[in-house]
N, CA and C atoms as an extended XYZ file, in Angstrom:
309
Properties=species:S:1:pos:R:3:atomname:S:1:resname:S:1:resid:I:1 pbc="F F F"
N         2.225        7.602       32.205 N   MET     1
C         2.756        7.611       30.855 CA  MET     1
C         2.735        9.044       30.341 C   MET     1
N         3.845        9.485       29.790 N   ASP     2
C         3.980       10.848       29.280 CA  ASP     2
C         3.688       10.843       27.778 C   ASP     2
N         2.420       11.073       27.459 N   TYR     3
C         1.994       10.998       26.059 CA  TYR     3
C         2.647       12.071       25.194 C   TYR     3
N         2.884       13.252       25.750 N   LEU     4
C         3.515       14.314       24.970 CA  LEU     4
C         4.922       13.901       24.526 C   LEU     4
N         5.689       13.294       25.421 N   THR     5
C         7.037       12.821       25.066 CA  THR     5
C         6.961       11.728       24.003 C   THR     5
N         5.979       10.852       24.127 N   ILE     6
C         5.808        9.795       23.125 CA  ILE     6
C         5.491       10.399       21.759 C   ILE     6
N         4.566       11.345       21.717 N   PHE     7
C         4.200       11.944       20.436 CA  PHE     7
C         5.364       12.727       19.832 C   PHE     7
N         6.174       13.370       20.673 N   LYS     8
C         7.370       14.053       20.175 CA  LYS     8
C         8.343       13.045       19.560 C   LYS     8
N         8.504       11.900       20.227 N   ALA     9
C         9.408       10.863       19.704 CA  ALA     9
C         8.914       10.333       18.365 C   ALA     9
N         7.607       10.219       18.214 N   LEU    10
C         7.027        9.685       16.974 CA  LEU    10
C         6.945       10.723       15.860 C   LEU    10
N         7.208       11.990       16.179 N   ALA    11
C         7.083       13.064       15.195 CA  ALA    11
C         8.253       13.125       14.213 C   ALA    11
N         9.201       12.226       14.357 N   ASN    12
C        10.349       12.173       13.456 CA  ASN    12
C        10.232       10.922       12.594 C   ASN    12
N        10.364       11.089       11.288 N   GLU    13
C        10.173        9.976       10.353 CA  GLU    13
C        11.127        8.812       10.626 C   GLU    13
N        12.375        9.110       10.912 N   THR    14
C        13.352        8.038       11.137 CA  THR    14
C        13.065        7.290       12.437 C   THR    14
N        12.712        8.007       13.497 N   ARG    15
C        12.386        7.323       14.748 CA  ARG    15
C        11.156        6.437       14.577 C   ARG    15
N        10.173        6.927       13.854 N   LEU    16
C         8.989        6.116       13.574 CA  LEU    16
C         9.375        4.894       12.749 C   LEU    16
N        10.259        5.072       11.781 N   GLN    17
C        10.711        3.961       10.954 CA  GLN    17
C        11.438        2.908       11.782 C   GLN    17
N        12.246        3.344       12.741 N   ILE    18
C        12.952        2.405       13.614 CA  ILE    18
C        11.945        1.533       14.360 C   ILE    18
N        10.884        2.149       14.883 N   LEU    19
C         9.844        1.363       15.572 CA  LEU    19
C         9.196        0.364       14.627 C   LEU    19
N         8.952        0.775       13.399 N   LEU    20
C         8.351       -0.135       12.417 CA  LEU    20
C         9.303       -1.286       12.082 C   LEU    20
N        10.588       -0.986       11.927 N   TRP    21
C        11.568       -2.048       11.652 CA  TRP    21
C        11.611       -3.052       12.793 C   TRP    21
N        11.572       -2.541       14.025 N   LEU    22
C        11.683       -3.419       15.188 CA  LEU    22
C        10.408       -4.218       15.438 C   LEU    22
N         9.340       -3.884       14.735 N   LYS    23
C         8.114       -4.682       14.851 CA  LYS    23
C         8.344       -6.074       14.278 C   LYS    23
N         9.154       -6.167       13.216 N   GLU    24
C         9.501       -7.444       12.587 CA  GLU    24
C        11.017       -7.506       12.396 C   GLU    24
N        11.760       -7.673       13.478 N   PRO    25
C        13.219       -7.613       13.379 CA  PRO    25
C        13.828       -8.691       12.486 C   PRO    25
N        13.256       -9.888       12.484 N   GLU    26
C        13.819      -10.964       11.663 CA  GLU    26
C        13.684      -10.655       10.172 C   GLU    26
N        12.673       -9.896        9.790 N   LEU    27
C        12.464       -9.504        8.399 CA  LEU    27
C        13.331       -8.305        8.031 C   LEU    27
N        13.423       -7.329        8.930 N   ASN    28
C        14.117       -6.076        8.634 CA  ASN    28
C        15.606       -6.086        8.948 C   ASN    28
N        16.043       -7.050        9.744 N   PHE    29
C        17.468       -7.174       10.082 CA  PHE    29
C        17.897       -8.630        9.900 C   PHE    29
N        17.824       -9.143        8.677 N   PRO    30
C        18.092      -10.573        8.470 CA  PRO    30
C        19.518      -11.002        8.816 C   PRO    30
N        20.464      -10.080        8.752 N   SER    31
C        21.851      -10.457        9.037 CA  SER    31
C        22.183      -10.358       10.524 C   SER    31
N        21.244       -9.900       11.343 N   ALA    32
C        21.497       -9.774       12.782 CA  ALA    32
C        21.423      -11.147       13.436 C   ALA    32
N        22.454      -11.463       14.167 N   ALA    33
C        22.470      -12.745       14.879 CA  ALA    33
C        21.533      -12.657       16.078 C   ALA    33
N        20.678      -13.656       16.255 N   PRO    34
C        19.776      -13.621       17.416 CA  PRO    34
C        20.561      -13.764       18.717 C   PRO    34
N        20.049      -13.112       19.762 N   LEU    35
C        20.671      -13.237       21.077 CA  LEU    35
C        20.469      -14.643       21.611 C   LEU    35
N        21.430      -15.110       22.354 N   ALA    36
C        21.296      -16.414       22.991 CA  ALA    36
C        20.145      -16.372       23.983 C   ALA    36
N        19.488      -17.493       24.166 N   GLU    37
C        18.318      -17.561       25.045 CA  GLU    37
C        18.623      -17.147       26.477 C   GLU    37
N        19.850      -17.332       26.930 N   GLU    38
C        20.161      -16.978       28.317 CA  GLU    38
C        20.068      -15.471       28.569 C   GLU    38
N        20.059      -14.666       27.499 N   HIS    39
C        19.947      -13.217       27.671 CA  HIS    39
C        18.499      -12.773       27.838 C   HIS    39
N        17.546      -13.626       27.494 N   ASP    40
C        16.126      -13.358       27.714 CA  ASP    40
C        15.724      -11.950       27.245 C   ASP    40
N        16.101      -11.616       26.016 N   PHE    41
C        15.765      -10.304       25.446 CA  PHE    41
C        15.422      -10.502       23.978 C   PHE    41
N        14.385      -11.291       23.740 N   LYS    42
C        13.964      -11.703       22.402 CA  LYS    42
C        13.638      -10.515       21.507 C   LYS    42
N        13.949      -10.659       20.238 N   ASP    43
C        13.663       -9.671       19.194 CA  ASP    43
C        14.454       -8.377       19.333 C   ASP    43
N        15.523       -8.373       20.099 N   ALA    44
C        16.344       -7.181       20.268 CA  ALA    44
C        17.403       -7.106       19.170 C   ALA    44
N        17.719       -5.892       18.758 N   ILE    45
C        18.699       -5.638       17.705 CA  ILE    45
C        19.751       -4.676       18.244 C   ILE    45
N        21.010       -4.919       17.912 N   CYS    46
C        22.083       -4.054       18.407 CA  CYS    46
C        22.075       -2.711       17.659 C   CYS    46
N        22.609       -1.716       18.333 N   VAL    47
C        22.640       -0.357       17.793 CA  VAL    47
C        23.304       -0.323       16.421 C   VAL    47
N        24.385       -1.057       16.252 N   GLY    48
C        25.118       -1.037       14.989 CA  GLY    48
C        24.262       -1.441       13.801 C   GLY    48
N        23.424       -2.440       13.970 N   LYS    49
C        22.545       -2.888       12.876 CA  LYS    49
C        21.480       -1.836       12.573 C   LYS    49
N        20.954       -1.193       13.613 N   ILE    50
C        19.958       -0.136       13.406 CA  ILE    50
C        20.610        1.047       12.697 C   ILE    50
N        21.794        1.413       13.138 N   GLN    51
C        22.530        2.519       12.520 CA  GLN    51
C        22.793        2.237       11.045 C   GLN    51
N        23.235        1.021       10.767 N   GLU    52
C        23.531        0.613        9.397 CA  GLU    52
C        22.295        0.744        8.502 C   GLU    52
N        21.160        0.267        8.977 N   LYS    53
C        19.927        0.311        8.191 CA  LYS    53
C        19.431        1.743        8.019 C   LYS    53
N        19.567        2.559        9.068 N   ALA    54
C        19.086        3.945        9.014 CA  ALA    54
C        20.009        4.839        8.191 C   ALA    54
N        21.272        4.437        8.049 N   GLY    55
C        22.220        5.237        7.276 CA  GLY    55
C        22.570        6.555        7.947 C   GLY    55
N        22.603        6.535        9.275 N   MET    56
C        22.913        7.743       10.042 CA  MET    56
C        24.202        7.537       10.820 C   MET    56
N        24.709        8.640       11.379 N   SER    57
C        25.898        8.543       12.217 CA  SER    57
C        25.557        7.799       13.505 C   SER    57
N        26.602        7.306       14.163 N   GLN    58
C        26.416        6.591       15.418 CA  GLN    58
C        25.800        7.508       16.465 C   GLN    58
N        26.238        8.767       16.523 N   SER    59
C        25.723        9.674       17.551 CA  SER    59
C        24.252       10.003       17.326 C   SER    59
N        23.854       10.232       16.089 N   THR    60
C        22.442       10.521       15.799 CA  THR    60
C        21.573        9.309       16.098 C   THR    60
N        22.037        8.138       15.683 N   THR    61
C        21.292        6.905       15.964 CA  THR    61
C        21.116        6.726       17.466 C   THR    61
N        22.172        6.919       18.219 N   SER    62
C        22.103        6.775       19.671 CA  SER    62
C        21.143        7.783       20.292 C   SER    62
N        21.147        9.011       19.799 N   GLN    63
C        20.222       10.031       20.305 CA  GLN    63
C        18.774        9.625       20.024 C   GLN    63
N        18.517        9.148       18.827 N   TYR    64
C        17.159        8.732       18.462 CA  TYR    64
C        16.696        7.556       19.325 C   TYR    64
N        17.562        6.572       19.493 N   LEU    65
C        17.214        5.404       20.300 CA  LEU    65
C        17.020        5.788       21.767 C   LEU    65
N        17.830        6.694       22.254 N   SER    66
C        17.703        7.154       23.630 CA  SER    66
C        16.364        7.853       23.853 C   SER    66
N        15.950        8.695       22.929 N   LEU    67
C        14.658        9.367       23.050 CA  LEU    67
C        13.509        8.358       23.018 C   LEU    67
N        13.591        7.385       22.125 N   LEU    68
C        12.560        6.353       22.062 CA  LEU    68
C        12.520        5.537       23.354 C   LEU    68
N        13.674        5.310       23.949 N   GLN    69
C        13.724        4.584       25.220 CA  GLN    69
C        13.152        5.440       26.349 C   GLN    69
N        13.545        6.704       26.429 N   ARG    70
C        13.028        7.588       27.481 CA  ARG    70
C        11.512        7.749       27.387 C   ARG    70
N        10.979        7.706       26.176 N   SER    71
C         9.530        7.834       26.004 CA  SER    71
C         8.804        6.548       26.390 C   SER    71
N         9.555        5.460       26.550 N   GLY    72
C         8.962        4.181       26.927 CA  GLY    72
C         8.628        3.284       25.751 C   GLY    72
N         8.904        3.735       24.531 N   LEU    73
C         8.569        2.953       23.341 CA  LEU    73
C         9.568        1.833       23.068 C   LEU    73
N        10.797        1.979       23.574 N   LEU    74
C        11.823        0.951       23.413 CA  LEU    74
C        12.361        0.541       24.770 C   LEU    74
N        12.843       -0.693       24.829 N   GLU    75
C        13.574       -1.208       25.977 CA  GLU    75
C        15.015       -1.437       25.517 C   GLU    75
N        15.958       -1.224       26.413 N   ALA    76
C        17.368       -1.415       26.076 CA  ALA    76
C        18.027       -2.319       27.103 C   ALA    76
N        19.028       -3.039       26.624 N   ARG    77
C        19.824       -3.877       27.521 CA  ARG    77
C        21.247       -3.927       26.993 C   ARG    77
N        22.173       -3.703       27.899 N   ARG    78
C        23.595       -3.807       27.568 CA  ARG    78
C        24.018       -5.250       27.790 C   ARG    78
N        24.585       -5.850       26.755 N   ILE    79
C        25.078       -7.224       26.823 CA  ILE    79
C        26.504       -7.204       26.279 C   ILE    79
N        27.453       -7.407       27.173 N   GLY    80
C        28.847       -7.299       26.772 CA  GLY    80
C        29.151       -5.866       26.384 C   GLY    80
N        29.738       -5.697       25.214 N   GLN    81
C        30.075       -4.351       24.759 CA  GLN    81
C        28.986       -3.723       23.900 C   GLN    81
N        27.887       -4.410       23.684 N   TRP    82
C        26.827       -3.948       22.792 CA  TRP    82
C        25.552       -3.592       23.560 C   TRP    82
N        24.823       -2.634       23.019 N   THR    83
C        23.506       -2.304       23.556 CA  THR    83
C        22.469       -2.756       22.540 C   THR    83
N        21.476       -3.462       23.028 N   TYR    84
C        20.401       -3.996       22.195 CA  TYR    84
C        19.090       -3.296       22.529 C   TYR    84
N        18.263       -3.110       21.499 N   TYR    85
C        16.961       -2.463       21.672 CA  TYR    85
C        15.856       -3.341       21.100 C   TYR    85
N        14.704       -3.245       21.751 N   ARG    86
C        13.502       -3.879       21.224 CA  ARG    86
C        12.300       -3.003       21.612 C   ARG    86
N        11.202       -3.240       20.936 N   ARG    87
C         9.982       -2.487       21.216 CA  ARG    87
C         9.437       -2.844       22.594 C   ARG    87
N         8.854       -1.858       23.242 N   ASN    88
C         8.144       -2.092       24.494 CA  ASN    88
C         6.664       -2.215       24.131 C   ASN    88
N         6.235       -3.436       23.907 N   GLU    89
C         4.874       -3.682       23.418 CA  GLU    89
C         3.808       -3.241       24.411 C   GLU    89
N         4.104       -3.274       25.707 N   ASP    90
C         3.131       -2.814       26.703 CA  ASP    90
C         2.828       -1.328       26.519 C   ASP    90
N         3.864       -0.529       26.362 N   THR    91
C         3.673        0.909       26.162 CA  THR    91
C         2.945        1.179       24.853 C   THR    91
N         3.307        0.467       23.804 N   ILE    92
C         2.670        0.668       22.508 CA  ILE    92
C         1.185        0.304       22.590 C   ILE    92
N         0.855       -0.749       23.314 N   GLN    93
C        -0.547       -1.134       23.505 CA  GLN    93
C        -1.307       -0.072       24.295 C   GLN    93
N        -0.695        0.442       25.347 N   GLN    94
C        -1.330        1.497       26.140 CA  GLN    94
C        -1.553        2.753       25.299 C   GLN    94
N        -0.593        3.079       24.451 N   LEU    95
C        -0.729        4.232       23.566 CA  LEU    95
C        -1.894        4.034       22.600 C   LEU    95
N        -2.005        2.835       22.037 N   ALA    96
C        -3.098        2.532       21.108 CA  ALA    96
C        -4.443        2.682       21.809 C   ALA    96
N        -4.536        2.200       23.042 N   GLU    97
C        -5.783        2.320       23.812 CA  GLU    97
C        -6.097        3.781       24.112 C   GLU    97
N        -5.085        4.552       24.471 N   TYR    98
C        -5.259        5.979       24.752 CA  TYR    98
C        -5.794        6.703       23.520 C   TYR    98
N        -5.178        6.442       22.376 N   ILE    99
C        -5.630        7.077       21.131 CA  ILE    99
C        -7.071        6.680       20.811 C   ILE    99
N        -7.371        5.400       20.980 N   GLY   100
C        -8.726        4.914       20.692 CA  GLY   100
C        -9.793        5.503       21.596 C   GLY   100
N        -9.448        5.750       22.836 N   LYS   101
C       -10.432        6.249       23.808 CA  LYS   101
C       -10.463        7.761       23.914 C   LYS   101
N        -9.310        8.380       23.873 N   GLU   102
C        -9.214        9.799       24.194 CA  GLU   102
C        -9.182       10.736       22.992 C   GLU   102
N        -8.685       10.263       21.879 N   LEU   103
C        -8.568       11.166       20.722 CA  LEU   103
C        -9.714       10.962       19.790 C   LEU   103
């Protein structure tokens, strides 16, 4: 796990906010239609809904989401013409343990 990349990703207020929104997607994205069960990607939100809530351009939103994904904090899946993102709870748990033990 590359902790420096994770901390860099979290050093931006909007990227941190995106992670917080995705912690409770049903509360923060009430108009987002849930994915069908056959996609097996629960709690994922499409880029367009995240962009809309963040009030940023599509390119900036995509850059932010890409960095969060590269750091391991988000998982992404392309379904049809849309890309969906959700939190990677395993990485977030490992980060919490690292902070608790090492810092």
